[in-house]
CSV table of C-alpha atoms in Angstrom, one decimal:
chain,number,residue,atom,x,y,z
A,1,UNK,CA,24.5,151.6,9.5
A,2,UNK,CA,21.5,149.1,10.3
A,3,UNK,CA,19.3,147.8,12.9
A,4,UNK,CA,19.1,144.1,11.8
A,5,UNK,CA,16.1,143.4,13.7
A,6,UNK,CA,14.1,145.8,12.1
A,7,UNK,CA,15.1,145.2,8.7
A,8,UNK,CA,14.0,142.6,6.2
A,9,UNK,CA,16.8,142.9,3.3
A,10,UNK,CA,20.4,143.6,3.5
A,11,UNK,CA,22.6,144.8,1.1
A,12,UNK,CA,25.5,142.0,0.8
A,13,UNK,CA,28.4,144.1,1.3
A,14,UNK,CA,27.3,145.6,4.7
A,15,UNK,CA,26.1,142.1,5.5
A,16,UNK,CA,29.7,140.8,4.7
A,17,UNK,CA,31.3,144.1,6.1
A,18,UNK,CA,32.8,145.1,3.0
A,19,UNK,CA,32.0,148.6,3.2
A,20,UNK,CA,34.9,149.6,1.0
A,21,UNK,CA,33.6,147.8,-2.2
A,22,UNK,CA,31.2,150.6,-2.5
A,23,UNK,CA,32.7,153.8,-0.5
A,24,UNK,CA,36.4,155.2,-0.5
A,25,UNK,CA,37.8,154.8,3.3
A,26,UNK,CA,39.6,158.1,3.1
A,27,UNK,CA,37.7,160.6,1.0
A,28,UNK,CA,36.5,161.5,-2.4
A,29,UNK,CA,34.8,164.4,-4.9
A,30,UNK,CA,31.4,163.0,-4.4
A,31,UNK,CA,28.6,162.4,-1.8
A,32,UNK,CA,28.9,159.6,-0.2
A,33,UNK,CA,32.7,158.9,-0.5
A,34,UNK,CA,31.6,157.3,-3.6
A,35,UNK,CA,34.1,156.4,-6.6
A,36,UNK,CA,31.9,156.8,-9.2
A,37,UNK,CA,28.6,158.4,-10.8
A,38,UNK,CA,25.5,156.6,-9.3
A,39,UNK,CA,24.2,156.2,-12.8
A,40,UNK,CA,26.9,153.5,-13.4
A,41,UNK,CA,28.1,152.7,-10.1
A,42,UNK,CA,25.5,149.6,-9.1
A,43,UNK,CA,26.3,148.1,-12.4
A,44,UNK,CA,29.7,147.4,-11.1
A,45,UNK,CA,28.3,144.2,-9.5
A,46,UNK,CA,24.8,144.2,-11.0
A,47,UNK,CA,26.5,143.4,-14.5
A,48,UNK,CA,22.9,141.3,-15.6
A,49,UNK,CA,21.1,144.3,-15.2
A,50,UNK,CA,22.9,146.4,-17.5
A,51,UNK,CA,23.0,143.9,-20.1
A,52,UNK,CA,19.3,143.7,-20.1
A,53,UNK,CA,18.5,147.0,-20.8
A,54,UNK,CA,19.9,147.0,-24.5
A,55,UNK,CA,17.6,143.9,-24.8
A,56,UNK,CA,14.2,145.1,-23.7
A,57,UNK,CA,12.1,147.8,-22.6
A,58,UNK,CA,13.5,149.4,-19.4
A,59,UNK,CA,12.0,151.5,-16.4
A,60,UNK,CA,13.0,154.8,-16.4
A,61,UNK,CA,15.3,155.1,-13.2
A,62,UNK,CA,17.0,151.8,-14.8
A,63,UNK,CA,17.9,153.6,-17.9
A,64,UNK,CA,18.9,156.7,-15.6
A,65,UNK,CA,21.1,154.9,-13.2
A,66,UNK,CA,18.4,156.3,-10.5
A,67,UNK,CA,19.1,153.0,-8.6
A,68,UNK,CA,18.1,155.4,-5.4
A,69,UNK,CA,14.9,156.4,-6.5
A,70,UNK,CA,13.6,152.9,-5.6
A,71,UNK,CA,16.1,150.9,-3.5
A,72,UNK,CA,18.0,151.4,0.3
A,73,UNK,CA,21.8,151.3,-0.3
A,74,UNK,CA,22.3,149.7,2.9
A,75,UNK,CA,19.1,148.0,4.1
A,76,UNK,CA,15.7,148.3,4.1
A,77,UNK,CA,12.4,146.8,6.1
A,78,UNK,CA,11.0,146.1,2.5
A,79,UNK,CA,12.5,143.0,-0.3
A,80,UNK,CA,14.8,143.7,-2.0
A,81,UNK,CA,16.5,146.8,-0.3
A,82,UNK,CA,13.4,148.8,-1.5
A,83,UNK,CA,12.8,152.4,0.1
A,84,UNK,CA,9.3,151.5,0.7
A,85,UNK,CA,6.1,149.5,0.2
A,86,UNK,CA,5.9,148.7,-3.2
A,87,UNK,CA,2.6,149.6,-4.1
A,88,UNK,CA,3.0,153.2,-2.5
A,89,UNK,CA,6.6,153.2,-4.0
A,90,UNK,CA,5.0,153.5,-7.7
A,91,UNK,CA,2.7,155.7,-6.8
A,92,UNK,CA,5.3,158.4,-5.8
A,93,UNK,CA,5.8,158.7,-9.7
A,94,UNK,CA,2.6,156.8,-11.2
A,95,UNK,CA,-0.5,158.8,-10.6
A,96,UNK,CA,-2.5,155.4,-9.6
A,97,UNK,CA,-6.3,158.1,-9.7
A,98,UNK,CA,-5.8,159.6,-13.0
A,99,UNK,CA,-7.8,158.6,-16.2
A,100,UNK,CA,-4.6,156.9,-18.1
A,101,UNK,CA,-3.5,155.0,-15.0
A,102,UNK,CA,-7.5,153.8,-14.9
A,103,UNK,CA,-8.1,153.2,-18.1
A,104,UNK,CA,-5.0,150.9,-18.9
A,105,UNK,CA,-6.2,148.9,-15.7
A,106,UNK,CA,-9.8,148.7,-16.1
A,107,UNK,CA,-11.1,150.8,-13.8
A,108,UNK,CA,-9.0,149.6,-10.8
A,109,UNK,CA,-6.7,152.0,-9.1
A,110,UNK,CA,-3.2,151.0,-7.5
A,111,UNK,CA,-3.9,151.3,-3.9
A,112,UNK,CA,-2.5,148.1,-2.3
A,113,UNK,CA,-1.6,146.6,-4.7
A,114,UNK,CA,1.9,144.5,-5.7
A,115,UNK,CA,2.5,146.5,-9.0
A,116,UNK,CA,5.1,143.6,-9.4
A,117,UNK,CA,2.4,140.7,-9.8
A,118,UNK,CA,2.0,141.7,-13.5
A,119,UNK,CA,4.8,144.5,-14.6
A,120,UNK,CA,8.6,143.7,-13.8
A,121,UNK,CA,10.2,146.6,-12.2
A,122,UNK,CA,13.4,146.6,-13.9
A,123,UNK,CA,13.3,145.5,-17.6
A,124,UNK,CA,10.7,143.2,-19.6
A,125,UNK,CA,10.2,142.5,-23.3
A,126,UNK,CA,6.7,143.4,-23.4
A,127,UNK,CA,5.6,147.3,-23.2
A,128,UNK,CA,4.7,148.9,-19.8
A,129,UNK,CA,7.1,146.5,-18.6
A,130,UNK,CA,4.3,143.6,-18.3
A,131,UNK,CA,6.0,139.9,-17.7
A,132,UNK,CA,6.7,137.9,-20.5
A,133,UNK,CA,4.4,134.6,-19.1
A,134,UNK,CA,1.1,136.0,-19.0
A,135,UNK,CA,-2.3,134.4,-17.9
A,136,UNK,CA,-4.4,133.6,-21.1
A,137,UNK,CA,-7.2,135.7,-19.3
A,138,UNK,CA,-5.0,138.8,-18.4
A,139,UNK,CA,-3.2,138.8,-21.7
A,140,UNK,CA,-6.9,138.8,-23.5
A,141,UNK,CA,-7.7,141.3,-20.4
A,142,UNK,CA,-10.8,139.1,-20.0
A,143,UNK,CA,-10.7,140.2,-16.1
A,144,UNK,CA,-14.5,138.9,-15.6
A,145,UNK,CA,-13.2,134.9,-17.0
A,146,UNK,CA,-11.9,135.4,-13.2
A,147,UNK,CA,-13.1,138.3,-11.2
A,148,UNK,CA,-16.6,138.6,-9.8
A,149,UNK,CA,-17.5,141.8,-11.8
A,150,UNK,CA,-16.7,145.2,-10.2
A,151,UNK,CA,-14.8,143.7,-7.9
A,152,UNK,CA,-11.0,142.4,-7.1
A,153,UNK,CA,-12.4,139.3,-5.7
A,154,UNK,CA,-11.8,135.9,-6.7
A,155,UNK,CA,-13.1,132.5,-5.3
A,156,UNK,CA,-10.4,130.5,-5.4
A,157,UNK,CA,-9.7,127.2,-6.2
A,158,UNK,CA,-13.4,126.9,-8.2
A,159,UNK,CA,-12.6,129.5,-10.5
A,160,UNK,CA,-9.3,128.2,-11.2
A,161,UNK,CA,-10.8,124.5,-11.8
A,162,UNK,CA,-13.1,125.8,-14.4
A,163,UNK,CA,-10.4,126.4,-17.0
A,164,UNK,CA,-7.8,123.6,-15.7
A,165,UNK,CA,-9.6,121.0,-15.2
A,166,UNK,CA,-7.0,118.3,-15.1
A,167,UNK,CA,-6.0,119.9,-12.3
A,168,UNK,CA,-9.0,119.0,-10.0
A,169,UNK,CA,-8.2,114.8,-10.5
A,170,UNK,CA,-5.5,115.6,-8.0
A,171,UNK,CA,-7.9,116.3,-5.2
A,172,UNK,CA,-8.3,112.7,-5.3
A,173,UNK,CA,-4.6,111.6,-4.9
A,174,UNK,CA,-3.1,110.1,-1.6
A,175,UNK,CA,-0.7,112.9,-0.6
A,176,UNK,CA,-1.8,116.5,-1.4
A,177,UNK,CA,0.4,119.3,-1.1
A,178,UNK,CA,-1.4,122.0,1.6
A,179,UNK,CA,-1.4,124.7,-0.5
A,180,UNK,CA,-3.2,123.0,-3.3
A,181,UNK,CA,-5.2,121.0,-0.9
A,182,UNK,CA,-6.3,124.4,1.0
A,183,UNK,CA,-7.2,126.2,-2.5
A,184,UNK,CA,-4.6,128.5,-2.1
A,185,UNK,CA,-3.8,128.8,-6.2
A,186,UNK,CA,-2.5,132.1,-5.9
A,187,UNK,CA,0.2,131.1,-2.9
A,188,UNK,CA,2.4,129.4,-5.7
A,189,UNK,CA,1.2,130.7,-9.1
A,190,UNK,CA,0.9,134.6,-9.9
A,191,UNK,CA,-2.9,134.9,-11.8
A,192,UNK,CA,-2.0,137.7,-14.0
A,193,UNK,CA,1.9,138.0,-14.9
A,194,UNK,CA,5.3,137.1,-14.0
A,195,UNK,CA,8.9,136.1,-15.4
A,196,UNK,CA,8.5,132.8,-14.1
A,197,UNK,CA,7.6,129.3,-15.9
A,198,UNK,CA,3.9,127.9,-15.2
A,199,UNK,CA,3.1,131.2,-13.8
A,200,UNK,CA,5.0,130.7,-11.3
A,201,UNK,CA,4.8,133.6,-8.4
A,202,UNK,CA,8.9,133.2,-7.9
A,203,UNK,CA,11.6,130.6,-9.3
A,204,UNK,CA,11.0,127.1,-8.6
A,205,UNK,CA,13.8,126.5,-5.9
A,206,UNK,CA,12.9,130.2,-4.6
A,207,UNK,CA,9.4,129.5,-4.3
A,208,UNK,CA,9.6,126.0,-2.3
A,209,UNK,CA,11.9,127.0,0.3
A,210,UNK,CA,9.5,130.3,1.4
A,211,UNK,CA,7.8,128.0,3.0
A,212,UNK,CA,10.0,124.8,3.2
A,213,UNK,CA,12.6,127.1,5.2
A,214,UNK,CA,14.3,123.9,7.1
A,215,UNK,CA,15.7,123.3,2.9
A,216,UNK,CA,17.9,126.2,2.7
A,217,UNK,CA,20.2,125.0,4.8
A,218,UNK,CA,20.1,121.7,3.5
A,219,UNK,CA,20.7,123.1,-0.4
A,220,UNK,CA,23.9,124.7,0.5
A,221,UNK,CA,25.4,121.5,2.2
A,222,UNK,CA,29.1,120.7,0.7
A,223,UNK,CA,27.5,117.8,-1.0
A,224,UNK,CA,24.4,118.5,-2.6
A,225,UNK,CA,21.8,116.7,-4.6
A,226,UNK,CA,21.7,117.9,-7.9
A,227,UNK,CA,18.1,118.8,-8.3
A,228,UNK,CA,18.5,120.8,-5.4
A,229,UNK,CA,21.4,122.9,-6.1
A,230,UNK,CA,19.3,123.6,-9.6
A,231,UNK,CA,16.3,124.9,-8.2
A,232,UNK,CA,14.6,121.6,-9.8
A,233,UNK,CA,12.4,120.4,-7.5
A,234,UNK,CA,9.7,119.2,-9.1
A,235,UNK,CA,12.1,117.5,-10.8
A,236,UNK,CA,11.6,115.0,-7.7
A,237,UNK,CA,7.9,116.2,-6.3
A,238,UNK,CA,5.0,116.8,-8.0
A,239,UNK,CA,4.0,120.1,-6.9
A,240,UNK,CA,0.1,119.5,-7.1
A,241,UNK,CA,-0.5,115.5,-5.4
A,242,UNK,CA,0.9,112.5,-5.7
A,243,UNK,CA,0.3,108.5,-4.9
A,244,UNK,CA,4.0,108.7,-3.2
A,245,UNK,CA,5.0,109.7,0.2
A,246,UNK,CA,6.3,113.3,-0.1
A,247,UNK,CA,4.5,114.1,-3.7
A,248,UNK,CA,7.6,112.0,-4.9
A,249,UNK,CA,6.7,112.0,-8.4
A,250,UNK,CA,7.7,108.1,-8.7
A,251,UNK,CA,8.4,105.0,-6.2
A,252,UNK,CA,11.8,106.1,-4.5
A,253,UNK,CA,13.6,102.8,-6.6
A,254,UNK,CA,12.2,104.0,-9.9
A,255,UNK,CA,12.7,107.9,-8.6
A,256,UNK,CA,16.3,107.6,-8.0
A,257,UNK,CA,17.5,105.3,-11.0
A,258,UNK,CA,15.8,107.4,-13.4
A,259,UNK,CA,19.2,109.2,-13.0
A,260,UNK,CA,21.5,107.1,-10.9
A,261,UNK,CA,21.7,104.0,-13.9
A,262,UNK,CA,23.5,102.2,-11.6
A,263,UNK,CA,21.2,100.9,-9.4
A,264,UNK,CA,19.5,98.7,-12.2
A,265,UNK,CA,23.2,97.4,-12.5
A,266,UNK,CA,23.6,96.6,-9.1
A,267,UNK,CA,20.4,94.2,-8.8
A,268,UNK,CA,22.3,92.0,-10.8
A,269,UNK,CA,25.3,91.8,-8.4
A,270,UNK,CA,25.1,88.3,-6.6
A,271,UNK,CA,25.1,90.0,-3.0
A,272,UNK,CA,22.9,92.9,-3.2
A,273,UNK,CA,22.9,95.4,0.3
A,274,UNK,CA,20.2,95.4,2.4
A,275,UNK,CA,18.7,98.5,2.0
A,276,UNK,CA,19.6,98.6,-1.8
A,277,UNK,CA,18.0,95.3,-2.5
A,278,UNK,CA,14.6,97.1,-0.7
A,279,UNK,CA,15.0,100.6,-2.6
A,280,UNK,CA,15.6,102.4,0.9
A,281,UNK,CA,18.0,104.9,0.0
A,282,UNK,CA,17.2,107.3,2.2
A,283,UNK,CA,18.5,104.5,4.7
A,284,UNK,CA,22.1,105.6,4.2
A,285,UNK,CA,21.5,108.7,2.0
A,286,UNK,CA,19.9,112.4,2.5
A,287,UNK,CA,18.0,113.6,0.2
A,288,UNK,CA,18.8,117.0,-0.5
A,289,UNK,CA,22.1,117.9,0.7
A,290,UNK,CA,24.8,116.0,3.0
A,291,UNK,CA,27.9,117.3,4.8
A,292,UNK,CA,29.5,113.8,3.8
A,293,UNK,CA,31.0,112.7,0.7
A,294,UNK,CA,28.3,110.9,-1.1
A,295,UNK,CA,25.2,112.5,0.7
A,296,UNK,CA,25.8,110.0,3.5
A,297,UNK,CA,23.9,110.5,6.3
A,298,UNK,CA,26.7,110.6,8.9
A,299,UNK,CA,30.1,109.5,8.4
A,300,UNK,CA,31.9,105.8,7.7
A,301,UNK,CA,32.1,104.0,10.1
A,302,UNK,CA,28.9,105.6,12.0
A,303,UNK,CA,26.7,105.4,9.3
A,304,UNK,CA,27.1,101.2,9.3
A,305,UNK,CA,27.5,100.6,12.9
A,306,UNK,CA,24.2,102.4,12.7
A,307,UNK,CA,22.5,98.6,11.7
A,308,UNK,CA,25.7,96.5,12.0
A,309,UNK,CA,26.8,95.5,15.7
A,310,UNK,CA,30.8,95.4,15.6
A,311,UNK,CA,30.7,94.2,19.4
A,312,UNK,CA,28.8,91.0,18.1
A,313,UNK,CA,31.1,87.4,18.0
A,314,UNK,CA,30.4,86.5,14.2
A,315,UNK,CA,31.1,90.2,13.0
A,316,UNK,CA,34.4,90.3,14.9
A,317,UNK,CA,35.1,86.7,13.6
A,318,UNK,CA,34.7,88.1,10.1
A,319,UNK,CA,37.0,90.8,10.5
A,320,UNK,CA,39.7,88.2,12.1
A,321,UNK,CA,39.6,89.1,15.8
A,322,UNK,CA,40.7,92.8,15.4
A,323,UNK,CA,38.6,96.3,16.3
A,324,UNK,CA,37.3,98.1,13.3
A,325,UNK,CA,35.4,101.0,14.9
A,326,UNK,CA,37.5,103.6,13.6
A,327,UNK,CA,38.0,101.7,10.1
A,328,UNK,CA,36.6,102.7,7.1
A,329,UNK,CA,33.7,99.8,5.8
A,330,UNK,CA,34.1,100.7,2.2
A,331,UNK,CA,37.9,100.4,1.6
A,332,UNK,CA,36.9,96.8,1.5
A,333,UNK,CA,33.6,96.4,1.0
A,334,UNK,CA,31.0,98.1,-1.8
A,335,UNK,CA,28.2,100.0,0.2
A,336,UNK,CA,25.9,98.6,-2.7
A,337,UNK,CA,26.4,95.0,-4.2
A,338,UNK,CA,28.9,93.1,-4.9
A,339,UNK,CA,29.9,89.5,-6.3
A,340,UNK,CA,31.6,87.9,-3.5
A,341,UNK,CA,30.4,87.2,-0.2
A,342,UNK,CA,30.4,90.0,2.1
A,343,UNK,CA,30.1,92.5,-0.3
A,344,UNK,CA,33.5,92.5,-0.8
A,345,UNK,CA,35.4,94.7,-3.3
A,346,UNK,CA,35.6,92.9,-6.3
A,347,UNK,CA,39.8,93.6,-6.6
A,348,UNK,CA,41.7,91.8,-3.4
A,349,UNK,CA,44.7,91.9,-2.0
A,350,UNK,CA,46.1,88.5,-2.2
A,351,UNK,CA,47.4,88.4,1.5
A,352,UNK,CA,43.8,89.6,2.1
């Protein structure tokens, strides 16, 4: 049904092998072996999509169930299943040379272009289906605030800095994030439209991992950090600069106890852990997603041995003579602080 090396999207029930959640296995009255009328059928699963419609103004194959008109059922070398490239896509039914299709776009025709940079192929609230978060200049269609006249161009970043000026006092910051530090506006932030916040060219989470690829593994991880299973990472890096290591938008002690309130608590603990009392969290911890309980970065007793020596004479003393390599640390001690010696758990056995 597809070549996988050729193809850039998959539709999720061929990729999970499901083909009967969208054909009949033994026959059926229509093409396809299909159970139902197209013009309802994707809505099965694409439940959002048919809500929306009653809320906004909708492309015609949306309203017409024409899911086929524009999208692969089973794969496609184009996003998002599409039959083909998007700008020549459109202009299969938009006529990108004639006077209307000119006029509403000032002068410019459609060749080559991502129609979806400012309309939303699907539904939008705004007529023409234009995204809802619009550039001050686009919305006023004050195309010369930007582009050199007659022309498509655009010298980026200094055209951008002219309006957002706060922006350019990052340029001076310790860590710069390449993107912004190459100019490259446009790489993150769509100029003209989109559904996105901060013009934002795709989600937040969406948007990061394009390039950050290594953090899509990392954000499905059986533990993960919250930010990072909520798409919210500039919740933790300033997407622009920064005076932190990795455009952390704080120190790493202030960073993580803006959420985790018990680290101010454990401070107070008359033995404090090592790497707690020196805000190194990422010592013990990862970041953005863990395999472990607790985000560790391997598992107990690993993750210790990893600084303690249990083959040294005063460590075995401590633990009365006896082998602890397959023990687990924090039955009886607190990875953090604690107010007895040792970092002992504050509730003891009394034989203990």
């Amino acid at each position: 049904v597809t070549d996988t090396e050729s193809t850039n999207s998959i539709h999720a029930p061929v990729t999970n092998g499901k083909c009967s959640d969208c054909h009949l296995p033994h026959g059926g009255q229509r093409s396809g072996f299909l159970p139902e009328v197209t013009d309802q059928f994707c809505y099965n699963c694409h439940k959002d999509l048919k809500d929306a419609i009653a809320q906004g103004n909708a492309h015609e194959p949306v309203v017409d169930g024409d899911c086929l008109e524009c999208h692969l059922p089973h794969s496609s070398p184009q996003q998002s299943l599409l039959a083909s490239e998007v700008s020549l896509l459109c202009l299969e039914c938009h006529d990108g040379e004639s006077d209307e299709f000119m006029e509403s776009h000032l002068g410019q025709t459609g060749d080559g272009v991502d129609c979806r940079k400012c309309h939303h192929p699907h539904v939008a609230e705004e007529p023409k289906l234009i995204s809802a978060n619009q550039h001050d200049p686009f919305e006023g269609r004050a195309c010369d605030a930007c582009h050199i006249p007659s022309s498509k161009a655009v010298s980026e970043p200094d055209v951008c800095l002219e309006c957002h000026t706060e922006t350019k006092l990052a340029f001076s910051a310790t860590n710069i994030h390449t993107a912004f530090g190459d100019g490259e506006c446009s790489s993150c932030h769509n100029p003209h439209a989109t559904r996105h916040e901060h013009l934002l060219n795709v989600a937040d989470n969406k948007l990061c991992i394009s390039c950050h690829t290594e953090l899509q593994e990392e954000s499905q991880m059986v533990n993960g950090h919250t930010p990072v299973k909520n798409g919210e990472c500039s919740k933790c890096h300033n997407p622009h600069a920064s005076e932190h290591p990795n455009q952390l938008v704080n120190s790493v002690e202030e960073l993580c106890s803006n959420c985790h309130d018990q680290v101010s608590q454990w401070s107070e603990k008359a033995v404090v852990h090592d790497p707690v009392s020196k805000n190194e969290c990422i010592k013990c911890h990862k970041v953005h997603g863990s395999d472990f309980e607790g985000m560790i970065n391997e598992p107990v007793p690993g993750l210790c041995f990893s600084c303690h020596n249990s083959d040294d004479d005063g460590f075995s003393d401590a633990h009365g003579g006896r082998s602890i390599n397959n023990s687990n640390c924090v039955a009886c001690h607190d990875p953090h602080a604690s107010a007895s010696k040792g970092l002992l758990r504050e509730n003891k056995h009394d034989p203990f």
